[in-house]
Short mmCIF file of C-alpha atoms in Angstrom, two decimals:
data_model
loop_
_atom_site.label_atom_id
_atom_site.label_comp_id
_atom_site.label_asym_id
_atom_site.label_seq_id
_atom_site.Cartn_x
_atom_site.Cartn_y
_atom_site.Cartn_z
CA MET A 4 46.10 170.64 148.93
CA ALA A 5 49.11 172.87 148.16
CA ASP A 6 48.48 174.65 151.52
CA SER A 7 48.54 171.43 153.54
CA PRO A 8 51.26 170.95 156.21
CA GLU A 9 52.58 167.77 154.54
CA PHE A 10 53.18 169.54 151.26
CA ALA A 11 54.93 172.37 153.06
CA ARG A 12 57.28 169.94 154.84
CA ALA A 13 58.07 168.10 151.55
CA ALA A 14 58.78 171.37 149.80
CA GLY A 15 61.00 172.45 152.60
CA LEU A 16 62.88 169.11 152.56
CA ALA A 17 63.37 169.31 148.81
CA SER A 18 64.73 172.82 149.13
CA ARG A 19 67.26 171.51 151.64
CA LEU A 20 68.44 168.37 149.58
CA ARG A 21 71.83 168.73 147.91
CA VAL A 22 71.99 168.24 144.14
CA TRP A 23 75.02 166.04 143.34
CA PRO A 24 76.90 165.79 140.10
CA VAL A 25 77.20 162.08 139.18
CA GLY A 26 80.98 161.93 139.49
CA ALA A 27 80.94 163.69 142.85
CA LEU A 28 78.29 161.30 144.18
CA LEU A 29 80.34 158.30 143.07
CA ARG A 30 83.47 159.70 144.73
CA ALA A 31 81.52 160.30 147.88
CA ILE A 32 80.23 156.72 147.90
CA ALA A 33 83.81 155.48 147.30
CA ASP A 34 85.05 157.57 150.22
CA SER A 35 82.27 156.14 152.44
CA LEU A 36 83.21 152.59 151.48
CA GLU A 37 86.90 153.34 152.10
CA ALA A 38 86.19 154.72 155.49
CA ARG A 39 83.78 152.00 156.65
CA PHE A 40 84.94 148.70 155.03
CA ASN A 41 88.50 148.90 153.80
CA PRO A 42 90.64 146.91 153.90
CA VAL A 43 88.28 143.96 153.44
CA CYS A 44 88.62 140.21 153.28
CA VAL A 45 85.96 138.18 151.49
CA GLN A 46 85.49 134.52 150.53
CA GLY A 47 83.56 133.11 147.59
CA GLU A 48 83.72 131.25 144.29
CA ILE A 49 85.43 132.56 141.12
CA SER A 50 83.22 133.05 138.05
CA GLY A 51 84.03 134.35 134.61
CA PHE A 52 87.80 134.59 135.19
CA SER A 53 89.82 136.17 132.39
CA ARG A 54 93.39 137.48 132.07
CA ALA A 55 94.00 140.42 129.71
CA ALA A 56 97.07 140.80 127.53
CA SER A 57 98.25 143.41 129.96
CA GLY A 58 98.40 140.86 132.75
CA HIS A 59 95.44 142.28 134.69
CA CYS A 60 92.80 139.77 135.86
CA TYR A 61 89.05 140.31 135.93
CA PHE A 62 86.38 138.09 137.46
CA SER A 63 83.42 137.88 139.75
CA LEU A 64 83.32 136.51 143.25
CA LYS A 65 80.01 134.89 144.18
CA ASP A 66 78.04 132.74 146.58
CA ASP A 67 74.42 131.70 146.86
CA GLN A 68 73.25 135.22 147.77
CA GLY A 69 75.16 137.50 145.46
CA GLN A 70 78.27 138.40 143.54
CA ILE A 71 80.77 141.24 143.21
CA ARG A 72 82.98 142.32 140.38
CA CYS A 73 86.75 142.07 141.06
CA ALA A 74 89.89 143.38 139.44
CA MET A 75 93.40 142.14 140.19
CA PHE A 76 96.10 144.15 138.58
CA ARG A 77 99.31 142.73 137.10
CA ARG A 78 101.57 143.40 140.12
CA ALA A 79 99.31 141.47 142.53
CA ALA A 80 98.53 138.74 139.88
CA SER A 81 102.26 138.09 139.39
CA LEU A 82 102.52 137.04 143.08
CA LEU A 83 99.97 134.23 142.76
CA ASP A 84 101.26 130.72 143.38
CA PHE A 85 98.42 129.00 141.56
CA SER A 86 96.33 129.50 138.42
CA PRO A 87 92.85 130.79 139.26
CA ALA A 88 89.95 129.13 137.41
CA ASP A 89 86.16 129.22 137.42
CA GLY A 90 84.62 127.30 140.29
CA GLN A 91 87.54 127.66 142.70
CA ARG A 92 86.76 128.91 146.17
CA VAL A 93 89.22 131.61 147.20
CA GLU A 94 89.82 134.14 149.93
CA LEU A 95 90.49 137.69 148.70
CA ARG A 96 92.04 140.63 150.46
CA GLY A 97 91.65 144.07 148.98
CA ARG A 98 89.74 147.35 148.91
CA LEU A 99 86.19 148.08 147.89
CA GLY A 100 85.65 150.94 145.52
CA VAL A 101 83.44 152.30 142.75
CA TYR A 102 84.45 151.92 139.11
CA GLU A 103 83.30 155.41 138.19
CA PRO A 104 83.01 155.06 134.34
CA ARG A 105 80.26 152.52 134.91
CA GLY A 106 79.14 153.30 138.44
CA GLU A 107 79.79 149.67 139.46
CA LEU A 108 80.81 148.37 142.86
CA GLN A 109 84.19 146.79 142.44
CA MET A 110 86.82 145.11 144.64
CA VAL A 111 90.44 145.74 143.81
CA VAL A 112 92.16 142.52 144.90
CA GLU A 113 95.61 142.82 146.49
CA SER A 114 96.04 139.15 147.40
CA MET A 115 94.34 135.85 146.71
CA GLN A 116 94.65 132.41 148.26
CA GLN A 117 92.79 129.18 147.76
CA ALA A 118 90.03 128.37 150.17
CA GLY A 119 88.91 125.02 148.75
CA LYS A 120 87.18 124.16 145.46
CA GLY A 121 83.76 125.62 144.66
CA ASP A 122 80.67 123.41 144.85
CA LEU A 123 80.20 123.24 141.11
CA PHE A 124 83.87 122.51 140.49
CA GLU A 125 83.86 119.73 143.08
CA GLN A 126 80.75 118.18 141.32
CA PHE A 127 82.54 118.47 138.03
CA LEU A 128 85.67 116.70 139.35
CA ALA A 129 83.61 113.92 141.02
CA LEU A 130 81.57 113.17 137.88
CA LYS A 131 84.72 113.32 135.73
CA ALA A 132 86.44 110.78 137.92
CA LYS A 133 83.39 108.49 137.87
CA LEU A 134 82.94 108.47 134.10
CA GLU A 135 86.63 108.10 133.45
CA THR A 136 86.68 105.02 135.68
CA GLU A 137 83.84 103.56 133.62
CA GLY A 138 85.78 104.03 130.42
CA LEU A 139 83.61 106.72 128.84
CA PHE A 140 86.76 108.84 128.05
CA ASP A 141 88.73 105.92 126.60
CA GLY A 142 90.33 106.92 123.34
CA ALA A 143 89.98 103.38 121.94
CA ARG A 144 86.13 103.79 122.08
CA LYS A 145 86.14 107.01 120.07
CA ARG A 146 85.28 106.92 116.39
CA PRO A 147 87.00 108.74 113.52
CA LEU A 148 85.14 111.44 111.71
CA PRO A 149 83.82 110.65 108.19
CA MET A 150 86.04 112.04 105.49
CA MET A 151 83.08 113.08 103.26
CA PRO A 152 79.85 113.23 105.28
CA ARG A 153 76.58 113.14 103.39
CA ALA A 154 74.97 115.57 105.88
CA ILE A 155 76.10 117.37 109.06
CA GLY A 156 73.86 117.75 112.17
CA VAL A 157 74.11 120.67 114.57
CA VAL A 158 72.74 120.45 118.13
CA THR A 159 72.44 123.97 119.71
CA SER A 160 70.04 126.79 120.43
CA LEU A 161 68.41 128.49 117.44
CA GLY A 162 69.26 131.87 118.98
CA ALA A 163 72.89 131.07 119.82
CA ALA A 164 75.69 132.92 118.17
CA ALA A 165 77.43 129.58 117.92
CA LEU A 166 74.82 128.42 115.40
CA HIS A 167 75.58 131.39 113.19
CA ASP A 168 79.32 130.73 113.40
CA VAL A 169 78.94 127.06 112.52
CA VAL A 170 76.54 127.58 109.61
CA THR A 171 78.73 130.35 108.22
CA ALA A 172 81.86 128.19 108.39
CA LEU A 173 80.01 125.22 106.74
CA GLN A 174 78.56 127.38 103.99
CA ARG A 175 82.01 128.84 103.32
CA ARG A 176 83.77 125.43 103.30
CA VAL A 177 81.21 122.87 102.08
CA PRO A 178 78.16 124.65 100.61
CA HIS A 179 77.21 121.38 98.82
CA ILE A 180 76.67 119.43 102.10
CA PRO A 181 73.24 119.80 103.73
CA VAL A 182 73.08 120.92 107.37
CA VAL A 183 70.35 119.62 109.77
CA ILE A 184 69.70 121.58 112.93
CA TYR A 185 68.40 119.87 116.07
CA PRO A 186 67.33 122.77 118.33
CA ALA A 187 67.87 122.62 122.16
CA SER A 188 68.45 125.05 124.95
CA VAL A 189 72.11 125.38 125.91
CA GLN A 190 71.74 127.12 129.28
CA GLY A 191 69.37 126.75 132.22
CA GLY A 192 67.71 123.98 134.15
CA GLN A 193 65.94 122.46 131.17
CA ALA A 194 68.95 122.60 128.84
CA ALA A 195 70.44 119.20 129.69
CA GLY A 196 67.17 117.39 129.02
CA GLN A 197 66.66 119.16 125.69
CA LEU A 198 70.23 118.42 124.62
CA ARG A 199 69.73 114.74 125.38
CA GLU A 200 66.47 114.69 123.46
CA ALA A 201 68.05 116.40 120.46
CA LEU A 202 70.88 113.82 120.37
CA ARG A 203 68.38 110.97 120.73
CA THR A 204 66.26 112.42 117.84
CA ALA A 205 69.29 112.75 115.61
CA GLY A 206 70.21 109.12 116.26
CA GLN A 207 66.74 107.85 115.53
CA ARG A 208 66.40 109.79 112.26
CA ALA A 209 69.88 108.72 111.07
CA GLU A 210 69.90 111.43 108.45
CA VAL A 211 73.38 112.86 109.17
CA ASP A 212 76.88 111.28 109.35
CA VAL A 213 78.30 113.50 112.11
CA LEU A 214 76.86 115.64 114.93
CA LEU A 215 78.16 119.00 116.15
CA LEU A 216 77.34 119.79 119.79
CA VAL A 217 78.16 123.52 120.14
CA ARG A 218 77.72 126.50 122.36
CA GLY A 219 79.54 129.82 122.93
CA GLY A 220 81.67 130.59 125.91
CA GLY A 221 80.56 131.50 129.42
CA ALA A 222 81.13 130.98 133.13
CA MET A 223 81.05 127.46 134.58
CA GLU A 224 77.42 127.80 135.67
CA ASP A 225 76.52 128.92 132.15
CA LEU A 226 78.03 125.73 130.66
CA TRP A 227 76.73 123.47 133.41
CA ALA A 228 74.20 121.73 131.21
CA PHE A 229 77.11 120.17 129.34
CA ASN A 230 78.34 118.60 132.62
CA ASP A 231 75.19 116.48 132.92
CA GLU A 232 75.86 112.73 133.48
CA GLN A 233 72.98 111.50 131.36
CA LEU A 234 73.98 113.84 128.51
CA ALA A 235 77.47 112.30 128.69
CA ARG A 236 76.01 108.78 128.34
CA GLN A 237 73.79 109.88 125.47
CA ILE A 238 76.85 111.22 123.64
CA VAL A 239 78.60 107.89 124.05
CA ALA A 240 75.51 106.03 122.86
CA SER A 241 75.12 108.18 119.71
CA PRO A 242 75.19 106.00 116.54
CA MET A 243 77.21 108.68 114.72
CA PRO A 244 80.40 110.46 115.81
CA VAL A 245 79.95 113.59 117.99
CA VAL A 246 82.14 116.67 117.80
CA CYS A 247 81.91 118.85 120.89
CA GLY A 248 82.68 122.54 120.50
CA VAL A 249 81.56 124.23 123.74
CA GLY A 250 82.91 127.53 124.97
CA HIS A 251 86.40 128.83 124.33
CA GLU A 252 89.67 126.95 124.05
CA THR A 253 90.27 127.10 127.82
CA ASP A 254 86.73 125.78 128.67
CA PHE A 255 86.35 122.10 129.41
CA THR A 256 83.13 120.23 130.11
CA ILE A 257 82.21 116.52 130.63
CA ALA A 258 80.74 116.56 127.15
CA ASP A 259 84.19 117.40 125.75
CA PHE A 260 85.76 114.29 127.36
CA CYS A 261 82.92 112.00 126.17
CA ALA A 262 82.74 113.27 122.58
CA ASP A 263 84.56 111.48 119.82
CA VAL A 264 86.42 114.69 119.01
CA ARG A 265 86.85 117.86 121.10
CA ALA A 266 87.05 121.23 119.27
CA PRO A 267 88.24 124.40 121.01
CA THR A 268 85.39 126.54 119.56
CA PRO A 269 82.15 126.03 117.63
CA THR A 270 83.77 127.28 114.44
CA ALA A 271 86.65 124.86 114.88
CA ALA A 272 84.12 122.02 115.29
CA ALA A 273 82.59 122.88 111.96
CA GLU A 274 86.01 123.06 110.30
CA LEU A 275 87.06 119.62 111.69
CA CYS A 276 84.29 117.77 109.88
CA ALA A 277 84.15 119.86 106.71
CA GLU A 278 87.19 119.75 104.48
CA PRO A 279 86.92 122.86 102.19
CA GLN A 280 85.30 122.26 98.83
CA ARG A 281 88.29 123.69 97.06
CA VAL A 282 90.50 120.95 98.60
CA TRP A 283 88.31 118.21 97.08
CA LEU A 284 88.12 120.04 93.78
CA GLY A 285 91.91 120.31 93.83
CA ALA A 286 92.21 116.67 94.53
CA LEU A 287 89.84 115.87 91.65
CA ASP A 288 91.89 118.09 89.35
CA LEU A 289 95.06 116.25 90.42
CA MET A 290 93.45 112.86 89.86
CA PHE A 291 92.13 113.94 86.45
CA SER A 292 95.66 115.16 85.50
CA ARG A 293 97.22 111.88 86.56
CA LEU A 294 94.57 109.87 84.73
CA GLN A 295 95.11 111.94 81.61
CA ASP A 296 98.84 111.39 81.81
CA ALA A 297 98.32 107.62 82.20
CA VAL A 298 96.01 107.55 79.18
CA ASP A 299 98.53 109.50 77.13
CA ARG A 300 101.31 107.07 78.06
CA GLN A 301 99.16 104.09 77.09
CA MET A 302 98.26 105.73 73.75
CA GLN A 303 101.90 106.43 73.02
CA SER A 304 102.91 102.83 73.93
CA HIS A 305 100.16 101.33 71.70
CA SER A 306 101.09 103.69 68.87
CA GLN A 307 104.67 102.45 68.99
CA ARG A 308 103.52 98.83 68.99
CA LEU A 309 101.30 99.58 65.92
CA ASP A 310 104.23 101.25 64.13
CA ARG A 311 106.43 98.22 64.71
CA ALA A 312 103.65 95.83 63.60
CA GLU A 313 103.06 97.91 60.50
CA THR A 314 106.76 97.74 59.67
CA ARG A 315 106.79 93.98 59.90
CA VAL A 316 103.58 93.50 57.86
CA SER A 317 104.75 95.89 55.14
CA ARG A 318 107.99 93.79 54.56
CA PRO A 319 107.00 90.07 54.76
CA SER A 320 110.31 89.05 53.07
CA HIS A 321 112.10 89.90 56.29
CA LEU A 322 109.90 87.46 58.17
CA VAL A 323 110.53 84.72 55.59
CA THR A 324 114.30 85.27 55.74
CA ARG A 325 114.29 85.12 59.56
CA GLN A 326 112.18 81.95 59.50
CA GLN A 327 114.46 80.31 56.89
CA ALA A 328 117.51 81.12 58.98
CA ARG A 329 115.82 79.70 62.06
CA LEU A 330 114.89 76.48 60.16
CA SER A 331 118.47 76.14 58.92
CA GLY A 332 119.73 76.46 62.42
CA LEU A 333 117.28 73.88 63.73
CA ALA A 334 118.22 71.38 60.90
CA GLN A 335 121.96 71.78 61.71
CA SER A 336 121.27 71.27 65.40
CA LEU A 337 119.17 68.17 64.64
CA ARG A 338 121.94 66.61 62.48
CA HIS A 339 124.53 67.34 65.18
CA PHE A 340 122.35 65.76 67.93
CA ALA A 341 121.61 62.70 65.69
CA ARG A 342 125.29 62.05 65.09
CA ALA A 343 126.09 62.46 68.74
CA ALA A 344 123.31 60.07 69.70
CA LEU A 345 124.50 57.43 67.21
CA ARG A 346 128.05 57.66 68.52
CA SER A 347 126.88 57.32 72.07
CA GLU A 348 124.74 54.18 71.26
CA SER A 349 127.62 52.62 69.32
CA LEU A 350 129.96 53.03 72.32
CA ARG A 351 127.34 51.62 74.63
CA THR A 352 126.77 48.61 72.35
CA GLN A 353 130.52 47.83 72.23
CA THR A 354 130.74 48.05 75.97
CA LEU A 355 127.88 45.67 76.40
CA GLU A 356 129.44 43.15 73.97
CA THR A 357 132.60 43.20 76.07
CA LEU A 358 130.92 42.96 79.46
CA LEU A 359 128.13 40.42 78.57
CA PRO A 360 130.28 37.16 78.40
CA ARG A 361 132.00 37.99 81.64
CA ALA A 362 128.68 38.70 83.34
CA LEU A 363 127.16 35.44 82.02
CA LYS A 364 130.16 33.42 83.31
CA ARG A 365 130.00 34.97 86.73
CA GLY A 366 126.26 34.39 86.79
CA LEU A 367 126.55 30.65 85.93
CA THR A 368 129.30 30.10 88.48
CA THR A 369 127.26 31.79 91.22
CA ALA A 370 124.12 29.74 90.32
CA ARG A 371 126.11 26.47 90.37
CA GLN A 372 127.58 27.22 93.76
CA ARG A 373 124.11 28.10 95.13
CA THR A 374 122.72 24.80 93.72
CA GLU A 375 125.48 22.74 95.40
CA ARG A 376 124.96 24.39 98.75
CA ALA A 377 121.17 23.78 98.54
CA GLN A 378 121.78 20.10 97.62
CA LEU A 379 124.03 19.66 100.60
CA ARG A 380 121.38 21.17 102.94
CA LEU A 381 118.75 18.83 101.46
CA GLN A 382 120.92 15.78 102.02
CA LEU A 383 121.42 16.76 105.67
CA LEU A 384 117.67 16.88 106.05
CA ASP A 385 117.08 13.45 104.50
CA PRO A 386 115.20 11.22 107.08
CA GLN A 387 117.06 8.13 105.71
CA LEU A 388 120.21 9.42 107.36
CA VAL A 389 118.42 9.50 110.72
CA LEU A 390 117.12 5.93 110.26
CA GLU A 391 120.63 4.73 109.43
CA ARG A 392 121.81 5.91 112.81
CA GLY A 393 119.44 3.40 114.53
CA TYR A 394 116.30 5.34 114.80
CA ALA A 395 112.86 4.15 113.58
CA TRP A 396 109.75 5.89 112.31
CA LEU A 397 106.62 4.59 114.09
CA ALA A 398 103.12 4.83 112.53
CA ASP A 399 99.79 3.05 112.81
CA MET A 400 98.54 0.80 110.01
CA HIS A 401 97.01 3.85 108.23
CA GLY A 402 100.36 5.61 108.10
CA VAL A 403 99.54 8.18 110.89
CA PRO A 404 102.76 8.96 112.80
CA ILE A 405 102.89 7.95 116.48
CA SER A 406 105.03 10.32 118.54
CA THR A 407 103.75 9.77 122.16
CA VAL A 408 102.91 6.81 124.37
CA GLN A 409 99.48 8.27 125.00
CA GLY A 410 98.73 7.83 121.28
CA THR A 411 98.86 3.96 121.70
CA HIS A 412 96.77 1.31 123.48
CA PRO A 413 97.32 -2.42 124.17
CA GLY A 414 96.81 -4.75 121.23
CA GLN A 415 97.21 -1.87 118.73
CA ALA A 416 98.97 -2.78 115.48
CA LEU A 417 101.86 -0.53 114.50
CA ARG A 418 104.46 -0.40 111.73
CA ALA A 419 108.07 0.61 112.32
CA THR A 420 110.12 1.90 109.40
CA LEU A 421 113.91 1.14 109.70
CA ALA A 422 116.84 1.92 107.49
CA ASP A 423 116.40 -1.16 105.28
CA GLY A 424 112.69 -1.97 105.56
CA GLU A 425 109.53 -2.14 107.65
CA VAL A 426 108.44 -4.23 110.68
CA ASP A 427 104.84 -4.82 111.89
CA LEU A 428 104.41 -4.59 115.72
CA THR A 429 101.71 -5.12 118.36
CA VAL A 430 101.50 -2.97 121.54
CA LEU A 431 101.54 -5.04 124.69
CA ALA A 432 101.43 -2.39 127.42
CA PRO A 433 102.13 1.41 127.07
CA ARG A 434 104.43 2.70 129.80
CA LEU A 435 105.13 6.38 130.55
CA ILE A 436 108.63 7.46 131.51
#
């Protein structure tokens, strides 16, 4: 086998292959890229964008078929007229190279311009606008967090670093409050469904007063499960308040807008619903101190009252003297009021004695005048005066007055009363005027 032609050719080829040092090979690859591709223009979607304190920017540019690491140094980044963000579709101009310390293909970006939003970002904006129109983000709908929850629920992955951060913060701040974990995936195609189911389970059990929905940071596609429409509606329907702490402070998801409270990080979410135990203990100490002061003041006040009462009881003669003085004052006042009342009644009696005869005289005169006027009116109404003027009063034989012709008939007997007597008459023929 060792003498075969194929082995001989392979051995000869191996003897002719150049053995490269790693650094030299990377530099050679970089030279080949420089000669064949650079400068290069490429279009794709930003993912994992970050800006270092130095001003340099690092991110990946991707599409459906792949991605490439990019670096944009401070000089070029200072010329940008917009703020790059995950999900944006951009067009980059720069040079391909090899980052030798890691042996990674890298594009050094010299300029960047927007080429339209990325697909994920467009979906995010469309869903955000839809749910905002429906009122799911309305601040008036959101509920306040309980001041002293009986138990705290955490919805996240059991293997997530966010769970460790949340549990550590709660143990440090409120070790007396139980923590219930509702496990669910936080990344991948099945994550949204598991998150919804975990929230539904927490609502059905009703064993906690507040829910923490948490996950660590990542690119937009890593956090995409938290942009699920049905998850947003499940958050709104939760019977207890939901605190959303997903990603870093600059990361925003639909779940953040729907939650009752949005926290910048998972740890911050834990701190929002867990006032440190020492704060409550301090408040209890303050309340105890105030209660003790109030009790002391009451005891001092009652002691002073007892001392005054004891002084009065031990010297009853003082009480008798004060009562005697009070009785003397009352007796003097009574005598004064009695004399004043007698004087007033005496004056009133004298006045009445003077005024009574005059009032009687005026009353008699007025009564006599009224009687005379009434007598005159009666005389004017006397029927005799009417008869004396030539009139007669006509009546039938039974004394019923006859005032109309229709009340008579021929042959009827009538009686006419005149001024000096009566005359009997017989009707011959009634005649109407």
